[in-house]
PDB file of C-alpha atoms in Angstrom:
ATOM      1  CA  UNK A   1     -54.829 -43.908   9.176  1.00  0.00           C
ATOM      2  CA  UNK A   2     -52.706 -41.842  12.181  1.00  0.00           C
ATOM      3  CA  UNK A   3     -50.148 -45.254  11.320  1.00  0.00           C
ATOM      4  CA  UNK A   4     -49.804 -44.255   7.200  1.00  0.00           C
ATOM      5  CA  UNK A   5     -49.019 -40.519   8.043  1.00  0.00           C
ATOM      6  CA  UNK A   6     -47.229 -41.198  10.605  1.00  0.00           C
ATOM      7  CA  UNK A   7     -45.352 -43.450   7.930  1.00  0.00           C
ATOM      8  CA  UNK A   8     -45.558 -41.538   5.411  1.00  0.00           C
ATOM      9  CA  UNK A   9     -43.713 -38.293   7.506  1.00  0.00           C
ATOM     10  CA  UNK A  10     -40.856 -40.908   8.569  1.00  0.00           C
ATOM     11  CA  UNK A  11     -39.882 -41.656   4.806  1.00  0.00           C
ATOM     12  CA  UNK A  12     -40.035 -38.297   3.580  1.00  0.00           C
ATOM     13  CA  UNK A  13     -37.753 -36.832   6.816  1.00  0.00           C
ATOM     14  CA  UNK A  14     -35.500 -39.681   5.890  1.00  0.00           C
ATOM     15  CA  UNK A  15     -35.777 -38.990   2.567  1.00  0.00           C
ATOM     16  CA  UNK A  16     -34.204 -35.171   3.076  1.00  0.00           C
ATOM     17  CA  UNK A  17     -31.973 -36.504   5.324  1.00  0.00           C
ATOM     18  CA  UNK A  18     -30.369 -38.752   2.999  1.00  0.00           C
ATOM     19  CA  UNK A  19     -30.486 -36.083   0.309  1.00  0.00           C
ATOM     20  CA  UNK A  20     -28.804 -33.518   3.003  1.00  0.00           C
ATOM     21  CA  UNK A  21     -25.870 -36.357   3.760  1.00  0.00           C
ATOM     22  CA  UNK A  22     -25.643 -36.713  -0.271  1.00  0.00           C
ATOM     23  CA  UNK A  23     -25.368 -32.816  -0.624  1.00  0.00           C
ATOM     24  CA  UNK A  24     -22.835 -32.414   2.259  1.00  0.00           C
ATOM     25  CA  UNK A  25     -20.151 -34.659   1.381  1.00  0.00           C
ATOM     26  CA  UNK A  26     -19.930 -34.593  -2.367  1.00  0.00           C
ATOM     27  CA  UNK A  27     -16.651 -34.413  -3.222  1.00  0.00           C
ATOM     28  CA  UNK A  28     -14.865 -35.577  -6.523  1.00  0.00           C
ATOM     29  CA  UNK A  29     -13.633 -38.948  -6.260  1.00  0.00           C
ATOM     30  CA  UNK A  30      -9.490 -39.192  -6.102  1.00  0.00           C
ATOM     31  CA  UNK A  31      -9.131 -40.493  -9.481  1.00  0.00           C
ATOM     32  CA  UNK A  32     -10.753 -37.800 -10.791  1.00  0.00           C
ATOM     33  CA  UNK A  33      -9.021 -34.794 -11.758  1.00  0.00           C
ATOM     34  CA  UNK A  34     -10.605 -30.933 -11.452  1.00  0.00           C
ATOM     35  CA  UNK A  35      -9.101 -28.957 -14.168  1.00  0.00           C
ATOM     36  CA  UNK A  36      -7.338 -26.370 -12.997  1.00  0.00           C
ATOM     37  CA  UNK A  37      -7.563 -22.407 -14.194  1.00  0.00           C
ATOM     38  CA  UNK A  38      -4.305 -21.305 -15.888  1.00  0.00           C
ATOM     39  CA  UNK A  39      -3.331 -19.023 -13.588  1.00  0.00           C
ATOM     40  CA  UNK A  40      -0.748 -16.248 -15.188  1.00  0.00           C
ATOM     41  CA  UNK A  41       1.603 -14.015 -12.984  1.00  0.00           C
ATOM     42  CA  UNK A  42      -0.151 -10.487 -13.355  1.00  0.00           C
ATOM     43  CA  UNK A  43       2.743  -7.487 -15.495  1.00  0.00           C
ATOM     44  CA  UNK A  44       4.105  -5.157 -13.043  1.00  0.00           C
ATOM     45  CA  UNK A  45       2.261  -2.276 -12.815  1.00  0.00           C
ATOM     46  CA  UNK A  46       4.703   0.658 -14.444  1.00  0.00           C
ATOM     47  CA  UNK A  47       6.090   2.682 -12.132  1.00  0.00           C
ATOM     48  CA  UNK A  48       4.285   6.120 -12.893  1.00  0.00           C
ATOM     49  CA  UNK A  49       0.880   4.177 -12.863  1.00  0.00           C
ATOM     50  CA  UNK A  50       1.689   2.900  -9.567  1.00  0.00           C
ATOM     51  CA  UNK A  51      -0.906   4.519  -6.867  1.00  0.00           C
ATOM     52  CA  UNK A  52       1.230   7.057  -3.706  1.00  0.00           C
ATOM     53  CA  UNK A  53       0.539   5.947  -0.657  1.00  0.00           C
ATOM     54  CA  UNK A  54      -2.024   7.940   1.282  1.00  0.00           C
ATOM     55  CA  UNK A  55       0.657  10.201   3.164  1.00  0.00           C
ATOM     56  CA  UNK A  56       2.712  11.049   0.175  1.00  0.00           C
ATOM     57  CA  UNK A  57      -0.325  12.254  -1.121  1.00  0.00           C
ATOM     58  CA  UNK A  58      -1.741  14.104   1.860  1.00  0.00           C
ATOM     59  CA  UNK A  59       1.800  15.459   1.722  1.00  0.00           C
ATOM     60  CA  UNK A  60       2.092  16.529  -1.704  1.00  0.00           C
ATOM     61  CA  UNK A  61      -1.681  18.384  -0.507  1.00  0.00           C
ATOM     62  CA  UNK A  62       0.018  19.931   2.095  1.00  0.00           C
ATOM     63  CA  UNK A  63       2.875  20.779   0.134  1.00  0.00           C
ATOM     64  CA  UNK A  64       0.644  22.763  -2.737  1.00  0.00           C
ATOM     65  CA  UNK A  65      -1.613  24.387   0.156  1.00  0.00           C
ATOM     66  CA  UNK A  66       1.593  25.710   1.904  1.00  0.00           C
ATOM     67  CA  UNK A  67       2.541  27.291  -1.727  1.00  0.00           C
ATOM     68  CA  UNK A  68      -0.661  28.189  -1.755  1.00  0.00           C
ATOM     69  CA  UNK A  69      -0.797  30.387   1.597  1.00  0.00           C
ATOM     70  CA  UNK A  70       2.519  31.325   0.529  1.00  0.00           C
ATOM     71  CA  UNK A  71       1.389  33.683  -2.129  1.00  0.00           C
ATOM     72  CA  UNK A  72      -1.080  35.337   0.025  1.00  0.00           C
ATOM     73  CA  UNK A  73       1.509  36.801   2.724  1.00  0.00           C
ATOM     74  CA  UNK A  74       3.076  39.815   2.098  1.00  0.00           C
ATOM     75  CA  UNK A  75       0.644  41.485  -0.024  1.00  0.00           C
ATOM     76  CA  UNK A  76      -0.343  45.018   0.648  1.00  0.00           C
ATOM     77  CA  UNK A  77      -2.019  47.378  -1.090  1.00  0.00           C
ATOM     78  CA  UNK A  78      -1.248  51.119  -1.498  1.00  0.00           C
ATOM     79  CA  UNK A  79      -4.085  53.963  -1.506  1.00  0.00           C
ATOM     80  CA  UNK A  80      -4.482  57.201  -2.707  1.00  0.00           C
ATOM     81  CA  UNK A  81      -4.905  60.152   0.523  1.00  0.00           C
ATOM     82  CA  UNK A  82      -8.284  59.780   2.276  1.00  0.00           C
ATOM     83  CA  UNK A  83      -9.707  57.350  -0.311  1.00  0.00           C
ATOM     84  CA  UNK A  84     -10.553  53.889  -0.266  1.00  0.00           C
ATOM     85  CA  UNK A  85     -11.109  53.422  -3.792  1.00  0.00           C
ATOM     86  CA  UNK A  86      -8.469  50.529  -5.139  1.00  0.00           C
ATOM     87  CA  UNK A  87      -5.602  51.799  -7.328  1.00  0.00           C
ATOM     88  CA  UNK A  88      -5.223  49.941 -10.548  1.00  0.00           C
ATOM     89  CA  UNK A  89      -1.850  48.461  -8.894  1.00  0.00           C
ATOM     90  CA  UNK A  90      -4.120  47.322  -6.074  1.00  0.00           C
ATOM     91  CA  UNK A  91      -6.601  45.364  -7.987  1.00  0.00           C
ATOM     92  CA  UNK A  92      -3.900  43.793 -10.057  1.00  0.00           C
ATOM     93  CA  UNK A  93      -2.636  42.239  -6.731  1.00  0.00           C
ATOM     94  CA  UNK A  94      -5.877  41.703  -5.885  1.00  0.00           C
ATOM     95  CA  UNK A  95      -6.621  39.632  -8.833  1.00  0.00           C
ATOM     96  CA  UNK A  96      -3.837  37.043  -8.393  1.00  0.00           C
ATOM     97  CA  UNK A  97      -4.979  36.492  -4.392  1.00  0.00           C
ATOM     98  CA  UNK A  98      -8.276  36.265  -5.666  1.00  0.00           C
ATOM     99  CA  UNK A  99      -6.890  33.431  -8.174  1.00  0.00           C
ATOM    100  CA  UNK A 100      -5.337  31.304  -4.854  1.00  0.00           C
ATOM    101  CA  UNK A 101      -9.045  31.968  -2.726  1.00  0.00           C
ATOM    102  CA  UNK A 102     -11.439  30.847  -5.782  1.00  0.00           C
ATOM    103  CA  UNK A 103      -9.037  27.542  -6.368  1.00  0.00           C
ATOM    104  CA  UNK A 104      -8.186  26.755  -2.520  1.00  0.00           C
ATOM    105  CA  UNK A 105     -11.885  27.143  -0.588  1.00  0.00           C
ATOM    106  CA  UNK A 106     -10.324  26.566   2.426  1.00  0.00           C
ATOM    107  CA  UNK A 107      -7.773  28.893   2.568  1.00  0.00           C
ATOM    108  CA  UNK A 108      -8.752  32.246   4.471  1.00  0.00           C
ATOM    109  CA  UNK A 109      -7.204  35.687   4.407  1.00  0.00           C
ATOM    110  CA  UNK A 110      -7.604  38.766   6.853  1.00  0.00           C
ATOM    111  CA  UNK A 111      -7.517  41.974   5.654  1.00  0.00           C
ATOM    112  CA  UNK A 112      -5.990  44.834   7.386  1.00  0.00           C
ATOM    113  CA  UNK A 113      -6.892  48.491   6.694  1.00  0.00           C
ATOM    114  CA  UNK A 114      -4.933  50.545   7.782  1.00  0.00           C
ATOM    115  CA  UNK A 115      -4.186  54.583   7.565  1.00  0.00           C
ATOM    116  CA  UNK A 116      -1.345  56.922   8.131  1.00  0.00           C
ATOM    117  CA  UNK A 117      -1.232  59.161  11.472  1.00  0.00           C
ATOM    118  CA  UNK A 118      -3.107  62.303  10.208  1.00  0.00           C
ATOM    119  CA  UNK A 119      -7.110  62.769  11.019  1.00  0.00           C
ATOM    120  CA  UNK A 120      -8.359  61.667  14.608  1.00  0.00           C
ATOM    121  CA  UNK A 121      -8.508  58.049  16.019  1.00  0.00           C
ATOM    122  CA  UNK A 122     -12.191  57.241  14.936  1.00  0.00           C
ATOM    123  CA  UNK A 123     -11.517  59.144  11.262  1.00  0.00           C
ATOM    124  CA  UNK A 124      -8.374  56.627  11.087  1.00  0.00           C
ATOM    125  CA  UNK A 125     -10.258  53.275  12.047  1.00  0.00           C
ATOM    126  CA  UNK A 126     -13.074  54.012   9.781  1.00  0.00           C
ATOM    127  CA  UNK A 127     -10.889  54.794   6.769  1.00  0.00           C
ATOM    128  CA  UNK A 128      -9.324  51.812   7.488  1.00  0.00           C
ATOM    129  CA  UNK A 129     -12.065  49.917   7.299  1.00  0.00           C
ATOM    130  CA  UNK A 130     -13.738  51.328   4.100  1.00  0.00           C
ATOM    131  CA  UNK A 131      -9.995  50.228   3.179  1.00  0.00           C
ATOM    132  CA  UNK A 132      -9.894  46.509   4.081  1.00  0.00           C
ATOM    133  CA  UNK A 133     -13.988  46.634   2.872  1.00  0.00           C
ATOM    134  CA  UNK A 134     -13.063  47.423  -0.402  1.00  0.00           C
ATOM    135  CA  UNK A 135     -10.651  44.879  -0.410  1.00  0.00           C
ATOM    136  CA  UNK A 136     -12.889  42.646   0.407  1.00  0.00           C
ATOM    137  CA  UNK A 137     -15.486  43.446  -1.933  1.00  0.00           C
ATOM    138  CA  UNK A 138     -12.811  42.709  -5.108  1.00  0.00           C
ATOM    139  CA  UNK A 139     -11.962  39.507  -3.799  1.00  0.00           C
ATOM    140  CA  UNK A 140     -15.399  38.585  -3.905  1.00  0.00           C
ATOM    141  CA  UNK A 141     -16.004  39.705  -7.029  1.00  0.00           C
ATOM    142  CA  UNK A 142     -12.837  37.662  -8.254  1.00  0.00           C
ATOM    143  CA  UNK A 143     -14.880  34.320  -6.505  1.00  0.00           C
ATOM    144  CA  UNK A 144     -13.474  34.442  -2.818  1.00  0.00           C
ATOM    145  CA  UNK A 145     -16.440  33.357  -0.729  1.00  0.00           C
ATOM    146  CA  UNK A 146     -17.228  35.447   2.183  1.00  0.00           C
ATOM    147  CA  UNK A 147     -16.460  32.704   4.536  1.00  0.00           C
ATOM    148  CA  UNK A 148     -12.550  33.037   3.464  1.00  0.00           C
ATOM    149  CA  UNK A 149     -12.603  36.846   4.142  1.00  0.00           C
ATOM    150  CA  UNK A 150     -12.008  38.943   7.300  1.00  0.00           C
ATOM    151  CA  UNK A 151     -12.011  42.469   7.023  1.00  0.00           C
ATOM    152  CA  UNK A 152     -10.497  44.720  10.157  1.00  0.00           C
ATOM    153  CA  UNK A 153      -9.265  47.985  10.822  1.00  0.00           C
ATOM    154  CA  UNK A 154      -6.049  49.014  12.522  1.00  0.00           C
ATOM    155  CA  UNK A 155      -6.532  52.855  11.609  1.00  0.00           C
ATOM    156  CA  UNK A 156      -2.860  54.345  12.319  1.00  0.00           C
ATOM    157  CA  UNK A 157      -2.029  51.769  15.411  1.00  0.00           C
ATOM    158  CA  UNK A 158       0.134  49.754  12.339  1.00  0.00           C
ATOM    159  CA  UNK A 159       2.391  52.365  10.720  1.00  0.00           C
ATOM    160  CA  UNK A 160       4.810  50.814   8.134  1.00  0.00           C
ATOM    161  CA  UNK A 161       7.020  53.367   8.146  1.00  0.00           C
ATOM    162  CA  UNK A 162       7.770  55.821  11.196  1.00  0.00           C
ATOM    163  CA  UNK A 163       8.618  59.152   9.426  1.00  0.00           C
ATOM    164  CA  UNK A 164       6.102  61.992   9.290  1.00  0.00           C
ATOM    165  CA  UNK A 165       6.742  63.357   5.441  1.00  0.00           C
ATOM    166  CA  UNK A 166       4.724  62.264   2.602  1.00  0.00           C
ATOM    167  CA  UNK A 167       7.074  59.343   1.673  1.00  0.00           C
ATOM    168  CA  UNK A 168       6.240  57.713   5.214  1.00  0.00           C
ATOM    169  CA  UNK A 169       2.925  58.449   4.666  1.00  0.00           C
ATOM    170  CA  UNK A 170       2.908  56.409   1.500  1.00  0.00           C
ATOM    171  CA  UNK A 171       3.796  53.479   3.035  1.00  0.00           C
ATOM    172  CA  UNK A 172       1.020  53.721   5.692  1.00  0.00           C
ATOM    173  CA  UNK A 173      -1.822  54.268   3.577  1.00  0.00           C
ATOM    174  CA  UNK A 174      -2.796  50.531   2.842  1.00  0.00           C
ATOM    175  CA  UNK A 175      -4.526  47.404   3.348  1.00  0.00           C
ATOM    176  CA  UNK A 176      -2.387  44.422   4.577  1.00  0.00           C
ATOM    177  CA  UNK A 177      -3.540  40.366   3.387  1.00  0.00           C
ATOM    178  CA  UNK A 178      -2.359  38.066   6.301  1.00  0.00           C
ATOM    179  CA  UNK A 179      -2.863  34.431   5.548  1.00  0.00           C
ATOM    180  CA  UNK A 180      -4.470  32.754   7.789  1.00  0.00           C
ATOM    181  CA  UNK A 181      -3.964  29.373   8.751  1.00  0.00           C
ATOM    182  CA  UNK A 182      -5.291  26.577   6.855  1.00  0.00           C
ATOM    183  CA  UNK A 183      -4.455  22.627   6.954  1.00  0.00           C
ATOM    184  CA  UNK A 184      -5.107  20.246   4.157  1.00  0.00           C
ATOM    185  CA  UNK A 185      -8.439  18.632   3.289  1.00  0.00           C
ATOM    186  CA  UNK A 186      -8.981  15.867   0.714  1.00  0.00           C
TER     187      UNK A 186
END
């Protein structure tokens, strides 16, 4: 009985051997032709369809982001004598910053109070920063998240113009957007 199993195991590891060798080596005999798939030379992709590489694009980013940050220096806005509620003028300006910060996340802006040289030191900085507070405040309102805000106060350490006549004193009543650096993000 130990002989037939014994037997019986032999043929049926030879068995799966042969079928293994069968499996392995199959290959179409050389008179025998495969038919081959038609294979057709893909169009040219169109030129405007055509993807940019990576940096063009990462530089066409950069580009808009620079424009971006562009329109955010140079902005001040003007207030009224020991107020620092925003002049129609001011939230107008306002508005179109607000436009850049709500579209470009990343892009940050400080904003300087600042005060011309009459009241005391401490009178000054505070003004100044119920200024650049307000300022604040609108852009937020306009979508600007808080993380893309920075509100300081200068007080009368920043005068715009030097003269001491109302005219000068104009000019020094104001809150100051400086852009601050940003780099592009995809």
């Amino acid at each position: 009985m130990n002989q037939d199993r014994s037997a019986s195991r032999l043929l049926t590891v030879l068995a799966a051997a042969a079928l293994f060798a069968a499996c392995s080596h199959a290959q179409p005999a050389p008179e025998e032709k495969v038919a081959q798939p038609s294979v057709q030379p893909a169009a040219p992709v169109p030129a405007q369809a055509q993807p940019e590489p990576a940096a063009r694009v990462v530089s066409n980013g950069q580009d808009e982001l620079d424009r971006a940050m562009e329109q955010l220096r140079n902005v001040s806005v003007f207030f009224e004598f020991d107020s620092a509620t925003l002049t129609s003028d001011a939230r107008d300006k306002l508005a179109a910053v607000g436009t850049v910060l709500a579209r470009y996340p990343d892009l940050k802006v400080r904003i300087e109070g600042n005060c011309d040289e009459r009241g005391t030191e401490q009178y000054n900085l505070a003004l100044g920063q119920r200024r650049a507070d307000a300022a604040k405040r609108y852009l937020a309102e306009l979508g600007a998240k808080p993380v893309q805000l920075v509100a300081i106060s200068f007080g009368s350490e920043k005068p715009r113009a030097s003269g001491h006549d109302e005219e000068a004193w104009q000019q020094n009543r104001r809150a100051d957007l400086a852009a601050l650096p940003a780099t592009y993000k995809k």
